[in-house]
mmCIF file of C-alpha atoms and ligand atoms in Angstrom:
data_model
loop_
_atom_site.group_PDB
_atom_site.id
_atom_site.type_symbol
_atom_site.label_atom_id
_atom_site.label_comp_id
_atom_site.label_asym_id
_atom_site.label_seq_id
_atom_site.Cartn_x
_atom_site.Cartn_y
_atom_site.Cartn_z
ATOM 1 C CA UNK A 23 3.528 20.667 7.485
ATOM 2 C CA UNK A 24 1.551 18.465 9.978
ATOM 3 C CA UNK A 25 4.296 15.633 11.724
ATOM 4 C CA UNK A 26 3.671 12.150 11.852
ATOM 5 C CA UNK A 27 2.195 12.382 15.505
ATOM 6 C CA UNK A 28 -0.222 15.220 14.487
ATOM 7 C CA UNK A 29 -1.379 13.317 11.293
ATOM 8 C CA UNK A 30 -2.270 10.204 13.320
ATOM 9 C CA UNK A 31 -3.815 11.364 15.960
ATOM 10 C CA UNK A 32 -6.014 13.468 13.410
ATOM 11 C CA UNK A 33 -7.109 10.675 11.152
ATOM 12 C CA UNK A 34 -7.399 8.300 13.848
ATOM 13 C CA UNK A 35 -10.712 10.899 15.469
ATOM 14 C CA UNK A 36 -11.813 10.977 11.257
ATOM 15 C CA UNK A 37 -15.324 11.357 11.049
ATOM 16 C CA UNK A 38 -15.248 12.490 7.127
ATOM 17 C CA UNK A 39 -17.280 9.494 5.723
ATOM 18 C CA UNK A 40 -19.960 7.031 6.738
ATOM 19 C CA UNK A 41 -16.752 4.181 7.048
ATOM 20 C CA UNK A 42 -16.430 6.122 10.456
ATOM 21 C CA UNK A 43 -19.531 4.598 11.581
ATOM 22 C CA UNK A 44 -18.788 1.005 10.963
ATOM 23 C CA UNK A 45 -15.224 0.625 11.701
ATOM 24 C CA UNK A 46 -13.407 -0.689 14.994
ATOM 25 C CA UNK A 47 -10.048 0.545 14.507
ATOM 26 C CA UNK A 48 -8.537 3.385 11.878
ATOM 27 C CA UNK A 49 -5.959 1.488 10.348
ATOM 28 C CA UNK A 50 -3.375 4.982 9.589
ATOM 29 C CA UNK A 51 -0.405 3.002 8.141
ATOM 30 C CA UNK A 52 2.606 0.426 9.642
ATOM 31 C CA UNK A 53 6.257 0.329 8.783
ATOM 32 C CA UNK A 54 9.186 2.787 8.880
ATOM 33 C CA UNK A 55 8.806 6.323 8.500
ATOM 34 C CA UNK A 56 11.965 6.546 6.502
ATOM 35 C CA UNK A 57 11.066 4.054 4.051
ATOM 36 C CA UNK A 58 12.106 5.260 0.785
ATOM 37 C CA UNK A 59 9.422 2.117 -0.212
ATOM 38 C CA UNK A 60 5.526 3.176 0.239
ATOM 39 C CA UNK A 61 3.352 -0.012 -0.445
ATOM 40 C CA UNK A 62 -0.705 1.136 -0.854
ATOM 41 C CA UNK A 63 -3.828 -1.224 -0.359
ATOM 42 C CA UNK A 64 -6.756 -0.453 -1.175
ATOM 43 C CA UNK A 65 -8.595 -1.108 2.474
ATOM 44 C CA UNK A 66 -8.572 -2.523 5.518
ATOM 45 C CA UNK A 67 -10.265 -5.925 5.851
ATOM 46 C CA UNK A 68 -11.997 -7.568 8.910
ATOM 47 C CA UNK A 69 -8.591 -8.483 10.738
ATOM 48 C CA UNK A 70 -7.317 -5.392 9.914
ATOM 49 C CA UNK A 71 -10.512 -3.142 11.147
ATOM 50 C CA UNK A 72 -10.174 -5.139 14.837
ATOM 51 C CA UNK A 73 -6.213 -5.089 15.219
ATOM 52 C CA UNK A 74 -5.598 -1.724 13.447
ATOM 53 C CA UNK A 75 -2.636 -2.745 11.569
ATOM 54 C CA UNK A 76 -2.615 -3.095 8.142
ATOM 55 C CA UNK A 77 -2.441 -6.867 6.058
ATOM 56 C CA UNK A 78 -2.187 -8.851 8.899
ATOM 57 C CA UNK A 79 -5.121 -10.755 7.254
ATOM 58 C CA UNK A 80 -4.783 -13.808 5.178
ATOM 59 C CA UNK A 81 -3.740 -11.252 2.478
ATOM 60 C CA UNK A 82 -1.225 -9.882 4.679
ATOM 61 C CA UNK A 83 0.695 -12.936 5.634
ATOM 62 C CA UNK A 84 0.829 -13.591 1.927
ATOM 63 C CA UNK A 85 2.578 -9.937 1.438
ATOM 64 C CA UNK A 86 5.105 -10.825 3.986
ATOM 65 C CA UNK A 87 6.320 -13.894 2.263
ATOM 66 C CA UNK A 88 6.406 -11.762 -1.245
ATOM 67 C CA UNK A 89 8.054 -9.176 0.533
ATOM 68 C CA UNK A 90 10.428 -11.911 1.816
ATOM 69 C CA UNK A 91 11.171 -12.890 -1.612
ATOM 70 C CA UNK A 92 12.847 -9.772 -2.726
ATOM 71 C CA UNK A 93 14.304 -9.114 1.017
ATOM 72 C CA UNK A 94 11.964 -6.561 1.779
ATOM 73 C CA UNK A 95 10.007 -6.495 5.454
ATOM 74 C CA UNK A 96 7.859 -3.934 7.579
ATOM 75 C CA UNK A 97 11.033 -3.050 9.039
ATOM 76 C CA UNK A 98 12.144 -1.860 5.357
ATOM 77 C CA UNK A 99 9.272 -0.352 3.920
ATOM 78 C CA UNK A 100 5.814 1.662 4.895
ATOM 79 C CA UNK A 101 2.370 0.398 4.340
ATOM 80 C CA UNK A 102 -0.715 2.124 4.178
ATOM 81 C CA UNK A 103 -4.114 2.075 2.399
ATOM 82 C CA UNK A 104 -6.449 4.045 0.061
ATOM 83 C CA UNK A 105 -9.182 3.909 2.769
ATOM 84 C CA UNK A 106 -8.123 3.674 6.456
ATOM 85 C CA UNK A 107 -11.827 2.509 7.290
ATOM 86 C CA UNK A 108 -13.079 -1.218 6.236
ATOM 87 C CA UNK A 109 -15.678 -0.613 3.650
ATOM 88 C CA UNK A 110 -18.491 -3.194 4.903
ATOM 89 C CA UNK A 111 -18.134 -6.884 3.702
ATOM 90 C CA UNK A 112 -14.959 -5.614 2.224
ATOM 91 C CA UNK A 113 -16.479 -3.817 -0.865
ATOM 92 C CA UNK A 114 -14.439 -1.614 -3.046
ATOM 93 C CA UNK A 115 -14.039 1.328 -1.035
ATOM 94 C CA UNK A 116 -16.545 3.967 -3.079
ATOM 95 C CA UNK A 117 -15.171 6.922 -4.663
ATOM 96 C CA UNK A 118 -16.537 9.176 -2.557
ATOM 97 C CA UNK A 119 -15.059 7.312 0.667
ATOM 98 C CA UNK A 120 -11.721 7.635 -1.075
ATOM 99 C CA UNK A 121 -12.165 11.313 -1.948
ATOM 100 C CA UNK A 122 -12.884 12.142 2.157
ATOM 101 C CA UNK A 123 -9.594 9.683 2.749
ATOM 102 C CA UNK A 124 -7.106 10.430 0.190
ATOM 103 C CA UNK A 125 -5.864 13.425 2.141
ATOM 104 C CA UNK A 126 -4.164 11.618 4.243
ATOM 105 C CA UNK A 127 -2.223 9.248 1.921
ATOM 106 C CA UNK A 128 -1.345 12.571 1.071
ATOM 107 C CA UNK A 129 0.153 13.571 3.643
ATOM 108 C CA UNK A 130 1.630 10.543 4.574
ATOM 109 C CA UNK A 131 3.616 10.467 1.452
ATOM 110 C CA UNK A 132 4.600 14.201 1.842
ATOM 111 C CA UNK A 133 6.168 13.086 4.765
ATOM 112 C CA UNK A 134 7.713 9.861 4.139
ATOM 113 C CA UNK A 135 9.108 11.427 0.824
ATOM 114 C CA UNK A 136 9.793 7.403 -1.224
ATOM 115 C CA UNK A 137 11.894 6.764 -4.301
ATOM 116 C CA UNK A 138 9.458 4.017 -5.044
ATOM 117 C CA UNK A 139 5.411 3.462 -4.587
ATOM 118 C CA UNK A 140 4.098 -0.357 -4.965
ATOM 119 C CA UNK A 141 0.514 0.038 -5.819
ATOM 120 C CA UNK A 142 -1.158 -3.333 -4.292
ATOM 121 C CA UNK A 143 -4.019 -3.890 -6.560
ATOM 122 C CA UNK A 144 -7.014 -2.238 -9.090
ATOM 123 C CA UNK A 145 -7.924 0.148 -6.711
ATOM 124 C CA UNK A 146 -4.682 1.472 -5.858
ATOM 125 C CA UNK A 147 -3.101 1.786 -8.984
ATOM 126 C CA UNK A 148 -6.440 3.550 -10.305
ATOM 127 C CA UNK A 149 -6.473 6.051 -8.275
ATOM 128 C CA UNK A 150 -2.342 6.533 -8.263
ATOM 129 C CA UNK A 151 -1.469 6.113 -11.364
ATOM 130 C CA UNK A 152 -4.031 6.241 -13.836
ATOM 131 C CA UNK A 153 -7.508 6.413 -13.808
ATOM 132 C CA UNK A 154 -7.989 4.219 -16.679
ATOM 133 C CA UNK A 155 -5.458 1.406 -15.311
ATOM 134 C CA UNK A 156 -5.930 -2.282 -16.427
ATOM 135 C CA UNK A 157 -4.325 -4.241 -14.242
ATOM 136 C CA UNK A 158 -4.438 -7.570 -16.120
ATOM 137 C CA UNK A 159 -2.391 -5.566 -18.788
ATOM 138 C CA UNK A 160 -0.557 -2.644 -16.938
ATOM 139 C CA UNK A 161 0.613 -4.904 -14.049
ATOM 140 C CA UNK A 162 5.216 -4.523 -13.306
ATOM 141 C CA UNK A 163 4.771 -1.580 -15.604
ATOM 142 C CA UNK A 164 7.112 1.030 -14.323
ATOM 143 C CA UNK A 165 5.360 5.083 -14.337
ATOM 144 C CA UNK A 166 6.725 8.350 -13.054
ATOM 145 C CA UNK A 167 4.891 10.587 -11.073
ATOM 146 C CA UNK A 168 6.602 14.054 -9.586
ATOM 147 C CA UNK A 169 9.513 12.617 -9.528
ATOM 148 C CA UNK A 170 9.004 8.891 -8.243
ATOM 149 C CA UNK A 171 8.920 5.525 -9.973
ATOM 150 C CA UNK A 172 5.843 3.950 -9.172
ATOM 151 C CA UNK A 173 4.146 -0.053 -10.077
ATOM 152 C CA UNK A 174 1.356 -2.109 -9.238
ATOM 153 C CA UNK A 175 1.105 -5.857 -8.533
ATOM 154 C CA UNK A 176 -1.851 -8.235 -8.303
ATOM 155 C CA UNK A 177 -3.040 -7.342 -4.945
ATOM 156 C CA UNK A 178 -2.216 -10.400 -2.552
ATOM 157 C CA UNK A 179 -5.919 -11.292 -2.014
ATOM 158 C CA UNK A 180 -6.463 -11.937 -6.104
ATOM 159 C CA UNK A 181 -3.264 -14.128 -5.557
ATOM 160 C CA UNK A 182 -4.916 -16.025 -3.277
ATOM 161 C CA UNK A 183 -7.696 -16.693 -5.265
ATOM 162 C CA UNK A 184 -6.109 -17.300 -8.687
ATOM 163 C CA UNK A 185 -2.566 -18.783 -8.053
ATOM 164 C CA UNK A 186 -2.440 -18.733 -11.392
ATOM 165 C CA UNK A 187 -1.400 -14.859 -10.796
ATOM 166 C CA UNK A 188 1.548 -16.347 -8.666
ATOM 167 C CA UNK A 189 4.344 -16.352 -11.484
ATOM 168 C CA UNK A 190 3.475 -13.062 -13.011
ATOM 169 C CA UNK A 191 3.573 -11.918 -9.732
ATOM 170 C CA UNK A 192 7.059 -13.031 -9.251
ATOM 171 C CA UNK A 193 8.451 -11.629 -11.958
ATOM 172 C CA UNK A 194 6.925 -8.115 -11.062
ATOM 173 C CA UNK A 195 8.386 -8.634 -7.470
ATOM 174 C CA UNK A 196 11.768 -9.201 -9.296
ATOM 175 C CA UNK A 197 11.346 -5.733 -11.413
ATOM 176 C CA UNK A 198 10.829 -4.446 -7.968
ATOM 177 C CA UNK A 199 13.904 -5.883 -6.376
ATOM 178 C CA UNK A 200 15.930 -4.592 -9.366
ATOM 179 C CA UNK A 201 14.384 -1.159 -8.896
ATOM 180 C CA UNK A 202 15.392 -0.866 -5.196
ATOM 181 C CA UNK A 203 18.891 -1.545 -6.013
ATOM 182 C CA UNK A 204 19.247 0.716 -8.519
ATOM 183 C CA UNK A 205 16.983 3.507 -6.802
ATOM 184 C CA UNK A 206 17.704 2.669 -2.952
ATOM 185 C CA UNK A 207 20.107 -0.296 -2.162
ATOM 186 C CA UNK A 208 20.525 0.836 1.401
ATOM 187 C CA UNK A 209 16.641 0.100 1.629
ATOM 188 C CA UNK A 210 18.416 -3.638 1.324
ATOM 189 C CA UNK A 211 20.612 -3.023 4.966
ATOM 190 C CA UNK A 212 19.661 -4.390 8.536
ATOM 191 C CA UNK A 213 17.714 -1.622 9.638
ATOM 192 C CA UNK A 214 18.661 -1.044 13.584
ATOM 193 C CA UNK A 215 15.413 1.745 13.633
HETATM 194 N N1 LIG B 316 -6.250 -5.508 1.870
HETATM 195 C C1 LIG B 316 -5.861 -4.228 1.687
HETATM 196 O O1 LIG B 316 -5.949 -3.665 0.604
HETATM 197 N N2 LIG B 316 -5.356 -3.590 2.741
HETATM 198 C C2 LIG B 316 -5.206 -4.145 3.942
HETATM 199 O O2 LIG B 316 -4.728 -3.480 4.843
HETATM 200 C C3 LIG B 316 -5.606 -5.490 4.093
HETATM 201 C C4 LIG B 316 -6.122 -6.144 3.039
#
């Protein structure tokens, strides 16, 4: 298997989709590479295409206070996206874009190995967990895939545009926080990494 270094370096040179064409920055994926917590986007937005990090958008300051919430940070868990290229005007990131992409969310979670994926959105959890996901209906749900308990939230952006998301929200952060201390409580610990 391909290491961390390789994998970057790889998808940062990606020319597998017109997204290569348009984008400043590949944004690969932030956070610790021992995570046992993977947290997927579906994209990278305009902050995100010029600093190359993901959420550090409007969107991503709002993640950090969730993550807050439930004593979670970057320093705890990984973060990556669907798409590592911003889809123009922020669009959902076509199916085709996410077929040439997906590989290396792939590979990414090969390597990082998690107890627990947070799908941050629609887009995430359709393509993770079920094609036919509602997330209006299906969102805090818990699902196992090969092995590892996966979710989806309301992705931060719909938060900030319906607040009225906020307390549902909250609770599903909660289900997560209980889930991490059953699955992974020394996710929890000052991590000195
Ligand atoms: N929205 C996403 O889905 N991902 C990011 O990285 C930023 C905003």
């Amino acid at each position: 298997m391909m290491t961390w270094e390789e994998l970057e370096q790889t998808c940062k040179q990606c020319q597998g989709c017109p997204l290569a064409e348009t984008r400043t920055h590949v944004v690969f994926g932030v956070g610790n590479r021992q995570a046992d917590i993977l947290l997927i986007g579906e994209g990278p937005g305009e902050q995100e295409d010029l600093q190359g990090v993901p959420f550090v958008g409007p969107a991503g300051k709002l993640l950090d206070r969730m993550l807050s919430l439930i004593d979670l940070d970057r320093t705890k868990v990984y973060i990556a996206n669907i798409v590592k290229c911003r889809p123009p005007k922020n669009r959902d990131p076509l199916n085709t874009e996410q077929d040439a992409c997906i590989g290396y969310l792939r590979v990414q979670t090969a390597l990082l190995r998690p107890k627990i994926i947070v799908c941050l959105g629609r887009i995430a959890a359709m393509r993770l967990i079920d094609k036919d996901f509602r997330i209006t209906r299906q969102h805090g749900q818990w699902f196992e895939r090969a092995g590892v308990q996966m979710t989806a939230i309301y992705h931060p952006s719909a938060v900030l545009r319906d607040p009225e998301k906020g307390p549902d929200t909250f609770v599903d952060l909660k289900s997560i926080q209980e889930k991490v201390r059953q699955l992974c409580p020394d996710s929890l610990l000052p991590r000195p990494w």
